[in-house]
Amino acid sequence: MQSLMTLAADPAAWAALITLIVMEVVLGIDNLVFISILSNKLPPEQQAKARRLGIGLALIMRLVLLSTIAFIVGLTAPVFELPWTGPVGADGHPAFELAFSWRDLILIAGGLFLVWKATNEIHHTMDPTPSHDVLDKKAPIAINFGAAIIQILLLDIVFSIDSILTAVGMTDDLPIMVIAVIVAVGLMLVAASPLANFINANPSVVMLALGFLLMIGATLIADGFGVHVPKGYIYAAMAFSGLVEGLNMASRRAQQRKAAAAPMEKSDSVP
């Protein structure tokens, strides 16, 4: 209790908490997009339950990992190394590394899963034959509830490890990490339904979200090979793409309103 009171009176602790909450929310966007896409493939009566359960599992996973911080930090220790290195860059470091830790292997596996999942969904979307894709409203349900939860859980593990390692790198105080994770996952829970409904109501956004997942998967694989892509670049690209898609949606709606108003104007002009 004394430790909590000391932290509460420390402005640096509050600054670390706010910064970490923002970071955890940003890192949770990837997780939330994946949950939203998968939950939209379920029957309507199961979608909200799947989202709540998926986000609840994400919270449990993060808290469990926080309770084993020493073990998680140990996942960054190399377990094997291949006898090759990438070309040396201008900074004197190789372009990529082939010394793999358990964290690297988990990130590579999660990235490959995301790339496979996104590519599979994009293929079904582009296929003119009837499919199980989320864009095909008349198609039967592509996955059942259990399969959706298993896929969400697998990616929860990957995103949770990345989230907790970020938290460990920003502060040494466990209470700050726990509070930041709980607040961030709570915000994810609040935003889950609006995001899923928005994606479901705008088919073009589904393709954009799948593109995001493809990019995130490739980034996880690159990170596993020691090629660090700054998160700011990724989220800036996502924000720019979202802005362009928002302008396209506004343009389409304006054209629809104009097309709907044209017959009425024509009828009013007839004597």
XYZ file of N, CA and C in Angstrom:
813
model
N 0.829 -1.206 0.000
C 0.000 0.000 0.000
C 0.860 1.250 0.000
N 1.937 1.209 0.836
C 2.840 2.348 0.897
C 3.470 2.630 -0.462
N 3.794 1.549 -1.182
C 4.375 1.711 -2.503
C 3.400 2.391 -3.453
N 2.113 2.017 -3.388
C 1.109 2.640 -4.233
C 0.950 4.114 -3.905
N 0.959 4.459 -2.621
C 0.847 5.863 -2.221
C 2.047 6.660 -2.709
N 3.221 6.055 -2.642
C 4.427 6.731 -3.119
C 4.356 6.980 -4.616
N 3.893 5.993 -5.358
C 3.749 6.155 -6.797
C 2.712 7.214 -7.140
N 1.603 7.241 -6.369
C 0.535 8.200 -6.634
C 1.003 9.635 -6.430
N 1.974 9.827 -5.553
C 2.485 11.173 -5.271
C 3.656 11.555 -6.171
N 4.044 10.683 -7.075
C 5.202 10.926 -7.926
C 4.745 11.359 -9.316
N 5.018 12.619 -9.714
C 4.605 13.074 -11.053
C 5.207 12.231 -12.176
N 6.433 11.737 -11.972
C 7.063 10.906 -13.000
C 6.278 9.616 -13.207
N 5.718 9.077 -12.126
C 4.927 7.853 -12.236
C 3.652 8.113 -13.049
N 3.032 9.278 -12.813
C 1.826 9.624 -13.581
C 2.163 9.812 -15.065
N 3.289 10.452 -15.331
C 3.702 10.631 -16.729
C 3.962 9.282 -17.394
N 4.619 8.369 -16.663
C 4.870 7.033 -17.199
C 3.563 6.287 -17.433
N 2.598 6.436 -16.503
C 1.309 5.754 -16.634
C 0.554 6.239 -17.865
N 0.473 7.555 -18.048
C -0.262 8.109 -19.188
C 0.405 7.688 -20.500
N 1.733 7.778 -20.536
C 2.456 7.379 -21.747
C 2.235 5.905 -22.064
N 2.284 5.082 -21.023
C 2.130 3.649 -21.227
C 0.703 3.296 -21.649
N -0.285 3.995 -21.104
C -1.675 3.753 -21.515
C -1.837 4.048 -23.004
N -1.277 5.186 -23.440
C -1.357 5.543 -24.861
C -0.681 4.474 -25.717
N 0.500 4.036 -25.292
C 1.216 3.010 -26.039
C 0.419 1.710 -26.092
N -0.171 1.316 -24.972
C -0.932 0.067 -24.926
C -2.183 0.148 -25.790
N -2.822 1.316 -25.820
C -4.001 1.490 -26.671
C -3.607 1.377 -28.141
N -2.502 2.032 -28.513
C -2.032 1.977 -29.897
C -1.683 0.545 -30.296
N -0.957 -0.162 -29.397
C -0.601 -1.552 -29.689
C -1.832 -2.454 -29.739
N -2.898 -2.065 -29.021
C -4.113 -2.871 -29.004
C -4.966 -2.723 -30.249
N -4.669 -1.694 -31.084
C -5.464 -1.487 -32.294
C -5.366 -2.703 -33.212
N -4.150 -3.244 -33.370
C -3.963 -4.423 -34.216
C -4.833 -5.577 -33.736
N -4.776 -5.812 -32.428
C -5.548 -6.886 -31.812
C -7.041 -6.674 -32.041
N -7.483 -5.418 -31.904
C -8.903 -5.098 -32.013
C -9.421 -5.270 -33.435
N -8.616 -4.877 -34.421
C -9.027 -5.044 -35.820
C -9.217 -6.521 -36.146
N -8.281 -7.360 -35.681
C -8.379 -8.796 -35.942
C -9.630 -9.382 -35.279
N -9.888 -9.006 -34.022
C -11.072 -9.495 -33.316
C -12.341 -9.057 -34.037
N -12.377 -7.806 -34.514
C -13.570 -7.292 -35.185
C -13.851 -8.049 -36.476
N -12.818 -8.318 -37.258
C -13.013 -9.036 -38.521
C -13.507 -10.458 -38.271
N -12.893 -11.141 -37.308
C -13.306 -12.519 -37.034
C -14.713 -12.592 -36.453
N -15.034 -11.681 -35.535
C -16.361 -11.727 -34.905
C -17.465 -11.445 -35.916
N -17.184 -10.647 -36.941
C -18.192 -10.344 -37.957
C -18.526 -11.546 -38.827
N -17.739 -12.608 -38.751
C -17.999 -13.809 -39.548
C -18.930 -14.780 -38.822
N -19.298 -14.446 -37.596
C -20.183 -15.288 -36.799
C -21.630 -14.842 -36.958
N -22.593 -15.679 -36.540
C -23.991 -15.247 -36.540
C -24.149 -13.991 -35.687
N -25.083 -13.098 -36.031
C -25.232 -11.826 -35.309
C -25.372 -11.983 -33.803
N -26.069 -13.041 -33.370
C -26.293 -13.215 -31.928
C -25.031 -13.631 -31.182
N -23.989 -14.059 -31.900
C -22.746 -14.488 -31.255
C -21.616 -13.468 -31.373
N -21.804 -12.441 -32.187
C -20.712 -11.517 -32.466
C -20.265 -10.741 -31.233
N -21.209 -10.153 -30.502
C -20.850 -9.364 -29.318
C -20.184 -10.246 -28.263
N -20.703 -11.466 -28.102
C -20.113 -12.394 -27.131
C -18.681 -12.737 -27.504
N -18.434 -12.967 -28.791
C -17.080 -13.296 -29.245
C -16.126 -12.131 -29.006
N -16.602 -10.900 -29.263
C -15.749 -9.736 -29.043
C -15.412 -9.580 -27.564
N -16.416 -9.712 -26.710
C -16.170 -9.571 -25.265
C -15.226 -10.663 -24.767
N -15.457 -11.895 -25.225
C -14.610 -12.999 -24.784
C -13.184 -12.837 -25.319
N -13.052 -12.415 -26.575
C -11.725 -12.229 -27.156
C -10.941 -11.153 -26.424
N -11.586 -10.030 -26.113
C -10.902 -8.948 -25.398
C -10.642 -9.353 -23.951
N -11.583 -10.100 -23.351
C -11.355 -10.598 -21.991
C -10.151 -11.530 -21.932
N -10.013 -12.382 -22.943
C -8.840 -13.264 -23.006
C -7.558 -12.455 -23.181
N -7.653 -11.362 -23.947
C -6.481 -10.500 -24.122
C -6.057 -9.896 -22.785
N -7.036 -9.468 -21.979
C -6.718 -8.903 -20.658
C -6.098 -9.963 -19.752
N -6.726 -11.146 -19.704
C -6.203 -12.226 -18.857
C -4.785 -12.593 -19.284
N -4.563 -12.675 -20.597
C -3.250 -13.036 -21.112
C -2.207 -12.018 -20.688
N -2.539 -10.744 -20.783
C -1.592 -9.697 -20.411
C -1.289 -9.715 -18.914
N -2.317 -9.911 -18.095
C -2.103 -9.930 -16.648
C -1.293 -11.160 -16.224
N -1.560 -12.298 -16.869
C -0.771 -13.503 -16.567
C 0.690 -13.287 -16.935
N 0.919 -12.685 -18.096
C 2.291 -12.426 -18.519
C 2.981 -11.419 -17.595
N 2.225 -10.441 -17.096
C 2.809 -9.483 -16.162
C 3.247 -10.160 -14.871
N 2.533 -11.219 -14.483
C 2.896 -11.924 -13.246
C 4.139 -12.779 -13.425
N 4.583 -12.925 -14.659
C 5.795 -13.712 -14.931
C 6.780 -12.866 -15.739
N 6.997 -11.631 -15.277
C 7.837 -10.690 -16.019
C 9.237 -11.247 -16.246
N 9.805 -11.842 -15.215
C 11.173 -12.372 -15.353
C 11.239 -13.404 -16.467
N 10.202 -14.245 -16.557
C 10.162 -15.260 -17.610
C 10.013 -14.598 -18.978
N 9.127 -13.588 -19.070
C 8.890 -12.915 -20.347
C 10.155 -12.214 -20.830
N 10.835 -11.530 -19.911
C 12.074 -10.863 -20.293
C 13.102 -11.889 -20.759
N 13.080 -13.073 -20.146
C 14.001 -14.129 -20.538
C 13.738 -14.656 -21.931
N 12.545 -14.401 -22.467
C 12.226 -14.856 -23.816
C 13.049 -14.134 -24.882
N 13.685 -13.033 -24.489
C 14.494 -12.289 -25.454
C 15.902 -12.841 -25.593
N 16.277 -13.810 -24.748
C 17.616 -14.406 -24.833
C 17.673 -15.361 -26.025
N 18.730 -15.281 -26.864
C 18.833 -16.165 -28.039
C 18.850 -17.637 -27.636
N 18.127 -18.453 -28.389
C 18.114 -19.896 -28.129
C 18.903 -20.653 -29.203
N 19.010 -20.075 -30.401
C 19.881 -20.656 -31.417
C 20.226 -19.574 -32.436
N 21.281 -19.809 -33.192
C 21.754 -18.806 -34.145
C 22.230 -19.493 -35.419
N 21.832 -18.931 -36.542
C 22.292 -19.437 -37.844
C 23.581 -18.722 -38.233
N 24.462 -19.414 -38.956
C 25.793 -18.840 -39.239
C 25.805 -17.850 -40.401
N 24.818 -16.963 -40.465
C 24.782 -15.934 -41.501
C 24.322 -14.626 -40.886
N 24.734 -13.545 -41.463
C 24.279 -12.220 -41.052
C 24.016 -11.387 -42.295
N 23.200 -10.364 -42.116
C 22.898 -9.479 -43.222
C 24.034 -8.501 -43.481
N 23.975 -7.803 -44.597
C 25.011 -6.804 -44.904
C 25.036 -5.704 -43.844
N 26.215 -5.202 -43.564
C 26.373 -4.163 -42.547
C 25.909 -2.824 -43.108
N 25.043 -2.154 -42.341
C 24.526 -0.870 -42.777
C 25.429 0.281 -42.394
N 24.948 1.503 -42.646
C 25.736 2.693 -42.353
C 25.979 2.871 -40.857
N 25.081 2.308 -40.030
C 25.234 2.433 -38.579
C 26.193 1.399 -37.998
N 26.746 0.544 -38.853
C 27.680 -0.462 -38.371
C 27.041 -1.744 -37.897
N 25.711 -1.850 -38.004
C 24.992 -3.047 -37.579
C 24.476 -3.797 -38.801
N 24.350 -5.118 -38.713
C 23.817 -5.886 -39.844
C 22.360 -5.545 -40.115
N 21.966 -5.663 -41.397
C 20.596 -5.321 -41.782
C 19.582 -6.246 -41.125
N 19.958 -7.488 -40.882
C 19.080 -8.420 -40.166
C 19.948 -9.400 -39.389
N 19.323 -10.036 -38.389
C 20.043 -10.969 -37.531
C 19.392 -12.340 -37.607
N 20.182 -13.358 -37.430
C 19.673 -14.728 -37.445
C 19.945 -15.428 -36.122
N 20.008 -14.634 -35.044
C 20.046 -15.180 -33.690
C 18.629 -15.072 -33.138
N 17.967 -16.195 -32.967
C 16.536 -16.202 -32.654
C 16.298 -16.499 -31.172
N 15.450 -15.686 -30.563
C 14.968 -15.944 -29.208
C 13.560 -16.521 -29.309
N 13.006 -16.942 -28.166
C 11.629 -17.441 -28.175
C 10.664 -16.336 -28.601
N 10.959 -15.102 -28.191
C 10.112 -13.980 -28.615
C 10.131 -13.847 -30.135
N 11.320 -13.948 -30.739
C 11.422 -13.846 -32.189
C 10.612 -14.941 -32.880
N 10.721 -16.160 -32.364
C 9.996 -17.278 -32.978
C 8.488 -17.096 -32.846
N 8.037 -16.578 -31.693
C 6.607 -16.331 -31.500
C 6.124 -15.236 -32.445
N 6.921 -14.166 -32.603
C 6.539 -13.088 -33.510
C 6.492 -13.572 -34.956
N 7.460 -14.389 -35.353
C 7.476 -14.908 -36.720
C 6.261 -15.810 -36.963
N 5.961 -16.683 -36.002
C 4.800 -17.567 -36.150
C 3.508 -16.756 -36.214
N 3.378 -15.755 -35.341
C 2.184 -14.908 -35.363
C 2.080 -14.112 -36.647
N 3.220 -13.612 -37.144
C 3.207 -12.875 -38.397
C 2.810 -13.744 -39.575
N 3.338 -14.967 -39.622
C 2.970 -15.893 -40.695
C 1.485 -16.220 -40.645
N 0.954 -16.382 -39.430
C -0.479 -16.659 -39.290
C -1.310 -15.486 -39.811
N -0.902 -14.257 -39.458
C -1.642 -13.085 -39.919
C -1.572 -12.938 -41.439
N -0.382 -13.158 -42.000
C -0.231 -13.065 -43.452
C -1.096 -14.111 -44.134
N -1.079 -15.336 -43.608
C -1.920 -16.403 -44.192
C -3.397 -16.044 -44.077
N -3.811 -15.577 -42.909
C -5.227 -15.280 -42.692
C -5.688 -14.142 -43.596
N -4.906 -13.051 -43.640
C -5.292 -11.908 -44.456
C -5.289 -12.267 -45.943
N -4.263 -13.005 -46.383
C -4.188 -13.402 -47.788
C -5.355 -14.300 -48.169
N -5.707 -15.209 -47.278
C -6.828 -16.113 -47.524
C -8.133 -15.341 -47.672
N -8.358 -14.359 -46.791
C -9.587 -13.568 -46.853
C -9.609 -12.690 -48.098
N -8.473 -12.104 -48.461
C -8.419 -11.280 -49.670
C -8.686 -12.131 -50.903
N -8.138 -13.360 -50.921
C -8.378 -14.271 -52.045
C -9.864 -14.570 -52.175
N -10.524 -14.872 -51.068
C -11.956 -15.154 -51.119
C -12.749 -13.929 -51.555
N -12.291 -12.747 -51.157
C -12.985 -11.522 -51.533
C -12.899 -11.273 -53.032
N -11.724 -11.571 -53.607
C -11.529 -11.330 -55.028
C -12.107 -12.433 -55.903
N -12.411 -13.598 -55.319
C -12.947 -14.728 -56.072
C -14.418 -14.457 -56.403
N -14.826 -14.474 -57.683
C -16.224 -14.184 -58.034
C -17.197 -15.279 -57.641
N -16.708 -16.480 -57.343
C -17.603 -17.556 -56.951
C -18.060 -17.350 -55.508
N -19.201 -17.916 -55.125
C -19.681 -17.765 -53.752
C -18.618 -18.230 -52.760
N -18.450 -17.474 -51.701
C -17.404 -17.785 -50.731
C -17.941 -17.626 -49.323
N -17.059 -17.852 -48.352
C -17.403 -17.685 -46.954
C -16.876 -16.363 -46.415
N -16.515 -15.453 -47.307
C -15.876 -14.222 -46.864
C -16.861 -13.312 -46.154
N -16.333 -12.441 -45.313
C -17.178 -11.511 -44.569
C -17.934 -10.579 -45.501
N -17.426 -10.348 -46.716
C -18.107 -9.436 -47.621
C -19.320 -10.082 -48.266
N -19.384 -11.393 -48.281
C -20.486 -12.102 -48.917
C -21.601 -12.280 -47.898
N -22.570 -11.376 -47.941
C -23.637 -11.397 -46.936
C -24.560 -12.603 -47.073
N -24.625 -13.207 -48.272
C -25.520 -14.349 -48.476
C -24.829 -15.683 -48.248
N -23.539 -15.634 -48.008
C -22.802 -16.885 -47.827
C -23.051 -17.441 -46.441
N -22.931 -18.759 -46.261
C -23.056 -19.325 -44.929
C -21.918 -18.877 -44.033
N -22.109 -19.034 -42.733
C -21.086 -18.633 -41.777
C -19.804 -19.414 -42.024
N -18.683 -18.686 -42.103
C -17.429 -19.313 -42.498
C -16.797 -20.107 -41.365
N -16.959 -19.666 -40.130
C -16.347 -20.337 -38.995
C -17.355 -20.433 -37.873
N -17.121 -21.395 -36.965
C -17.994 -21.481 -35.810
C -17.391 -20.707 -34.637
N -18.123 -20.652 -33.541
C -17.716 -19.827 -32.401
C -16.391 -20.302 -31.825
N -16.246 -21.605 -31.675
C -15.016 -22.152 -31.095
C -13.795 -21.850 -31.938
N -13.933 -21.988 -33.274
C -12.810 -21.707 -34.154
C -12.406 -20.247 -34.091
N -13.406 -19.359 -34.009
C -13.107 -17.926 -33.921
C -12.348 -17.613 -32.641
N -12.780 -18.191 -31.513
C -12.129 -17.915 -30.231
C -10.700 -18.461 -30.221
N -10.488 -19.643 -30.812
C -9.139 -20.214 -30.863
C -8.203 -19.305 -31.667
N -8.677 -18.816 -32.822
C -7.848 -17.921 -33.627
C -7.565 -16.613 -32.898
N -8.585 -16.081 -32.220
C -8.395 -14.849 -31.444
C -7.386 -15.085 -30.323
N -7.491 -16.227 -29.652
C -6.578 -16.539 -28.551
C -5.131 -16.623 -29.042
N -4.913 -17.259 -30.196
C -3.555 -17.386 -30.731
C -2.932 -16.015 -30.976
N -3.712 -15.116 -31.570
C -3.176 -13.784 -31.827
C -3.106 -12.952 -30.556
N -4.001 -13.210 -29.588
C -3.905 -12.528 -28.286
C -2.551 -12.798 -27.645
N -2.076 -14.052 -27.774
C -0.781 -14.412 -27.183
C 0.335 -13.581 -27.821
N 0.320 -13.496 -29.156
C 1.373 -12.752 -29.857
C 1.336 -11.273 -29.487
N 0.146 -10.663 -29.576
C 0.032 -9.240 -29.289
C 0.287 -8.948 -27.811
N -0.068 -9.889 -26.927
C 0.150 -9.666 -25.500
C 1.635 -9.649 -25.160
N 2.397 -10.558 -25.759
C 3.847 -10.581 -25.497
C 4.482 -9.279 -25.968
N 4.084 -8.809 -27.153
C 4.608 -7.541 -27.659
C 4.225 -6.393 -26.735
N 2.982 -6.416 -26.239
C 2.487 -5.367 -25.353
C 3.241 -5.341 -24.028
N 3.438 -6.514 -23.442
C 4.089 -6.579 -22.130
C 5.567 -6.226 -22.233
N 6.233 -6.659 -23.301
C 7.637 -6.291 -23.473
C 7.790 -4.781 -23.635
N 6.807 -4.148 -24.279
C 6.815 -2.685 -24.382
C 6.664 -2.059 -23.011
N 5.748 -2.622 -22.200
C 5.539 -2.090 -20.852
C 6.793 -2.234 -19.997
N 7.446 -3.390 -20.089
C 8.663 -3.625 -19.307
C 9.763 -2.654 -19.722
N 9.799 -2.308 -21.010
C 10.828 -1.397 -21.489
C 10.596 0.043 -21.089
N 9.369 0.370 -20.655
C 9.053 1.767 -20.339
C 9.044 2.072 -18.858
N 8.824 1.079 -18.009
C 8.781 1.318 -16.570
C 9.155 0.052 -15.819
N 9.638 0.245 -14.589
C 9.985 -0.900 -13.738
C 8.923 -1.157 -12.681
N 7.887 -0.339 -12.638
C 6.875 -0.433 -11.588
C 5.711 -1.305 -12.053
N 5.528 -2.443 -11.406
C 4.468 -3.375 -11.792
C 3.072 -2.764 -11.662
N 2.756 -2.000 -10.587
C 1.406 -1.407 -10.505
C 1.080 -0.517 -11.704
N 2.048 0.241 -12.186
C 1.809 1.095 -13.353
C 1.499 0.242 -14.565
N 2.231 -0.858 -14.749
C 1.978 -1.756 -15.880
C 0.565 -2.339 -15.804
N 0.179 -2.789 -14.622
C -1.143 -3.418 -14.459
C -2.251 -2.417 -14.745
N -2.136 -1.215 -14.173
C -3.175 -0.195 -14.387
C -3.263 0.180 -15.860
N -2.112 0.355 -16.511
C -2.102 0.734 -17.923
C -2.749 -0.348 -18.791
N -2.449 -1.603 -18.507
C -3.021 -2.709 -19.284
C -4.531 -2.781 -19.090
N -4.988 -2.645 -17.841
C -6.428 -2.724 -17.568
C -7.174 -1.580 -18.249
N -6.645 -0.357 -18.153
C -7.288 0.792 -18.792
C -7.317 0.626 -20.307
N -6.200 0.202 -20.888
C -6.125 0.047 -22.338
C -7.096 -1.012 -22.834
N -7.155 -2.157 -22.159
C -8.078 -3.223 -22.578
C -9.524 -2.786 -22.349
N -9.780 -1.997 -21.290
C -11.123 -1.459 -21.076
C -11.564 -0.561 -22.226
N -10.645 0.270 -22.717
C -10.948 1.118 -23.873
C -11.176 0.273 -25.123
N -10.419 -0.814 -25.252
C -10.641 -1.739 -26.373
C -12.044 -2.316 -26.315
N -12.494 -2.663 -25.111
C -13.827 -3.255 -24.940
C -14.916 -2.258 -25.337
N -14.717 -0.988 -24.975
C -15.700 0.045 -25.317
C -15.743 0.271 -26.830
N -14.576 0.235 -27.475
C -14.504 0.541 -28.908
C -14.800 -0.658 -29.798
N -14.880 -1.868 -29.225
C -14.986 -3.079 -30.047
C -16.255 -3.100 -30.890
N -17.397 -2.892 -30.272
C -18.665 -2.972 -31.014
C -18.790 -1.892 -32.073
N -18.520 -0.607 -31.751
C -18.585 0.406 -32.818
C -17.656 0.113 -33.990
N -16.438 -0.351 -33.692
C -15.497 -0.653 -34.772
C -15.998 -1.809 -35.618
N -16.478 -2.880 -34.964
C -16.972 -4.044 -35.699
C -18.182 -3.671 -36.557
N -19.096 -2.867 -36.002
C -20.277 -2.455 -36.768
C -19.890 -1.581 -37.952
N -18.901 -0.708 -37.743
C -18.441 0.165 -38.828
C -17.826 -0.661 -39.947
N -16.985 -1.640 -39.580
C -16.358 -2.504 -40.581
C -17.409 -3.311 -41.328
N -18.394 -3.817 -40.592
C -19.433 -4.643 -41.201
C -20.319 -3.839 -42.145
N -20.540 -2.546 -41.827
C -21.422 -1.710 -42.641
C -20.725 -1.120 -43.854
N -19.408 -1.209 -43.892
C -18.647 -0.618 -45.003
C -17.716 -1.677 -45.590
N -18.166 -2.407 -46.612
C -17.368 -3.508 -47.168
C -15.968 -3.100 -47.617
N -15.813 -1.881 -48.139
C -14.489 -1.464 -48.588
C -13.525 -1.338 -47.421
N -14.062 -1.047 -46.221
C -13.217 -0.934 -45.034
C -12.674 -2.309 -44.650
N -13.433 -3.369 -44.940
C -12.970 -4.723 -44.654
C -11.679 -5.007 -45.420
N -11.663 -4.655 -46.709
C -10.460 -4.860 -47.513
C -9.296 -4.046 -46.960
N -9.587 -2.821 -46.533
C -8.543 -1.975 -45.948
C -8.008 -2.610 -44.672
N -8.922 -3.124 -43.826
C -8.504 -3.757 -42.579
C -7.672 -5.008 -42.850
N -8.044 -5.772 -43.875
C -7.250 -6.951 -44.234
C -5.858 -6.545 -44.715
N -5.791 -5.426 -45.423
C -4.493 -4.906 -45.828
C -3.652 -4.523 -44.618
N -4.304 -3.937 -43.600
C -3.598 -3.610 -42.368
C -3.033 -4.870 -41.715
N -3.866 -5.921 -41.655
C -3.415 -7.165 -41.037
C -2.235 -7.758 -41.812
N -2.274 -7.645 -43.141
C -1.175 -8.146 -43.963
C 0.114 -7.377 -43.641
N -0.015 -6.062 -43.508
C 1.155 -5.235 -43.195
C 1.670 -5.534 -41.790
N 0.757 -5.701 -40.840
C 1.153 -6.001 -39.469
C 1.853 -7.354 -39.395
N 1.317 -8.348 -40.134
C 1.952 -9.664 -40.161
C 3.360 -9.595 -40.711
N 3.543 -8.844 -41.809
C 4.884 -8.700 -42.393
C 5.822 -7.993 -41.420
N 5.291 -7.036 -40.660
C 6.110 -6.322 -39.681
C 6.543 -7.237 -38.542
N 5.632 -8.101 -38.088
C 5.977 -9.050 -37.029
C 7.079 -10.000 -37.492
N 6.973 -10.470 -38.737
C 8.000 -11.365 -39.274
C 9.343 -10.636 -39.344
N 9.323 -9.393 -39.844
C 10.566 -8.622 -39.931
C 11.171 -8.412 -38.545
N 10.318 -8.115 -37.558
C 10.804 -7.916 -36.192
C 11.439 -9.193 -35.661
N 10.844 -10.338 -36.001
C 11.410 -11.609 -35.570
C 12.787 -11.868 -36.145
N 13.072 -11.287 -37.324
C 14.387 -11.437 -37.955
C 15.335 -10.299 -37.592
N 14.947 -9.487 -36.610
C 15.823 -8.417 -36.142
C 15.746 -7.146 -36.941
N 14.794 -7.046 -37.864
C 14.611 -5.813 -38.641
C 13.501 -5.016 -37.972
N 13.871 -3.984 -37.253
C 12.898 -3.212 -36.487
C 12.293 -2.118 -37.348
N 10.979 -2.183 -37.538
C 10.250 -1.153 -38.265
C 9.571 -0.256 -37.242
N 9.907 1.030 -37.179
C 9.290 1.915 -36.189
C 7.773 1.877 -36.269
N 7.132 1.718 -35.107
C 5.668 1.641 -35.079
C 5.029 2.910 -35.633
N 5.703 4.034 -35.453
C 5.136 5.289 -35.936
C 4.900 5.278 -37.431
N 5.811 4.654 -38.189
C 5.643 4.559 -39.638
C 4.402 3.739 -39.984
N 4.217 2.644 -39.253
C 3.094 1.749 -39.530
C 1.768 2.449 -39.265
N 1.666 3.076 -38.093
C 0.396 3.710 -37.740
C 0.146 4.975 -38.554
N 1.211 5.652 -38.985
C 1.025 6.796 -39.875
C 0.453 6.336 -41.213
N 0.964 5.197 -41.723
C 0.440 4.643 -42.976
C -1.022 4.221 -42.818
N -1.339 3.599 -41.673
C -2.719 3.194 -41.418
C -3.634 4.410 -41.332
N -3.173 5.456 -40.640
C -3.991 6.664 -40.497
C -4.212 7.341 -41.849
N -3.160 7.407 -42.673
C -3.296 8.024 -43.998
C -4.258 7.221 -44.870
N -4.121 5.891 -44.850
C -5.025 5.040 -45.641
C -6.462 5.203 -45.165
N -6.639 5.273 -43.840
C -7.975 5.474 -43.297
C -8.563 6.809 -43.713
N -7.719 7.853 -43.752
C -8.193 9.170 -44.182
C -8.632 9.153 -45.639
N -7.828 8.507 -46.504
C -8.188 8.407 -47.919
C -9.495 7.637 -48.088
N -9.637 6.529 -47.347
C -10.871 5.747 -47.438
C -12.056 6.557 -46.919
N -11.845 7.366 -45.872
C -12.912 8.222 -45.372
C -13.367 9.227 -46.418
N -12.426 9.803 -47.161
C -12.786 10.730 -48.232
C -13.550 10.006 -49.338
N -13.130 8.777 -49.664
C -13.858 7.999 -50.674
C -15.283 7.702 -50.232
N -15.458 7.354 -48.948
C -16.797 7.080 -48.427
C -17.662 8.326 -48.476
N -17.088 9.473 -48.104
C -17.844 10.727 -48.158
C -18.245 11.064 -49.584
N -17.327 10.806 -50.544
C -17.631 11.067 -51.948
C -18.764 10.166 -52.441
N -18.707 8.877 -52.071
C -19.763 7.947 -52.502
C -21.118 8.344 -51.924
N -21.148 8.757 -50.675
C -22.408 9.160 -50.055
C -22.963 10.423 -50.698
N -22.077 11.363 -51.054
C -22.537 12.573 -51.725
C -23.142 12.247 -53.086
N -22.504 11.310 -53.816
C -23.037 10.898 -55.111
C -24.383 10.191 -54.954
N -24.524 9.388 -53.902
C -25.790 8.704 -53.659
C -26.901 9.702 -53.338
N -26.583 10.709 -52.519
C -27.588 11.720 -52.191
C -27.990 12.505 -53.439
N -26.993 12.803 -54.279
C -27.278 13.541 -55.508
C -28.138 12.713 -56.457
N -27.832 11.409 -56.549
C -28.622 10.532 -57.419
C -30.040 10.376 -56.908
N -30.201 10.337 -55.581
C -31.542 10.201 -55.003
C -32.351 11.474 -55.182
N -31.670 12.622 -55.160
C -32.382 13.894 -55.280
C -32.737 14.228 -56.722
N -32.038 13.653 -57.692
C -32.267 13.984 -59.095
C -33.691 13.678 -59.562
N -34.266 12.476 -59.280
C -35.646 12.209 -59.725
C -36.647 13.174 -59.125
N -36.432 13.580 -57.866
C -37.358 14.499 -57.217
C -37.311 15.871 -57.870
N -36.115 16.352 -58.211
C -35.977 17.631 -58.873
C -36.622 17.598 -60.252
N -36.448 16.450 -60.925
C -37.018 16.323 -62.261
C -38.536 16.339 -62.210
N -39.126 15.654 -61.199
C -40.578 15.631 -61.080
C -41.125 17.001 -60.707
N -40.374 17.761 -59.917
C -40.838 19.108 -59.536
C -40.813 20.069 -60.709
N -39.926 19.823 -61.681
C -39.810 20.733 -62.816
C -40.862 20.463 -63.894
N -41.533 19.301 -63.810
C -42.554 18.968 -64.799
C -43.808 19.766 -64.504
N -44.386 20.527 -65.482
C -45.584 21.326 -65.217
C -46.815 20.461 -65.025
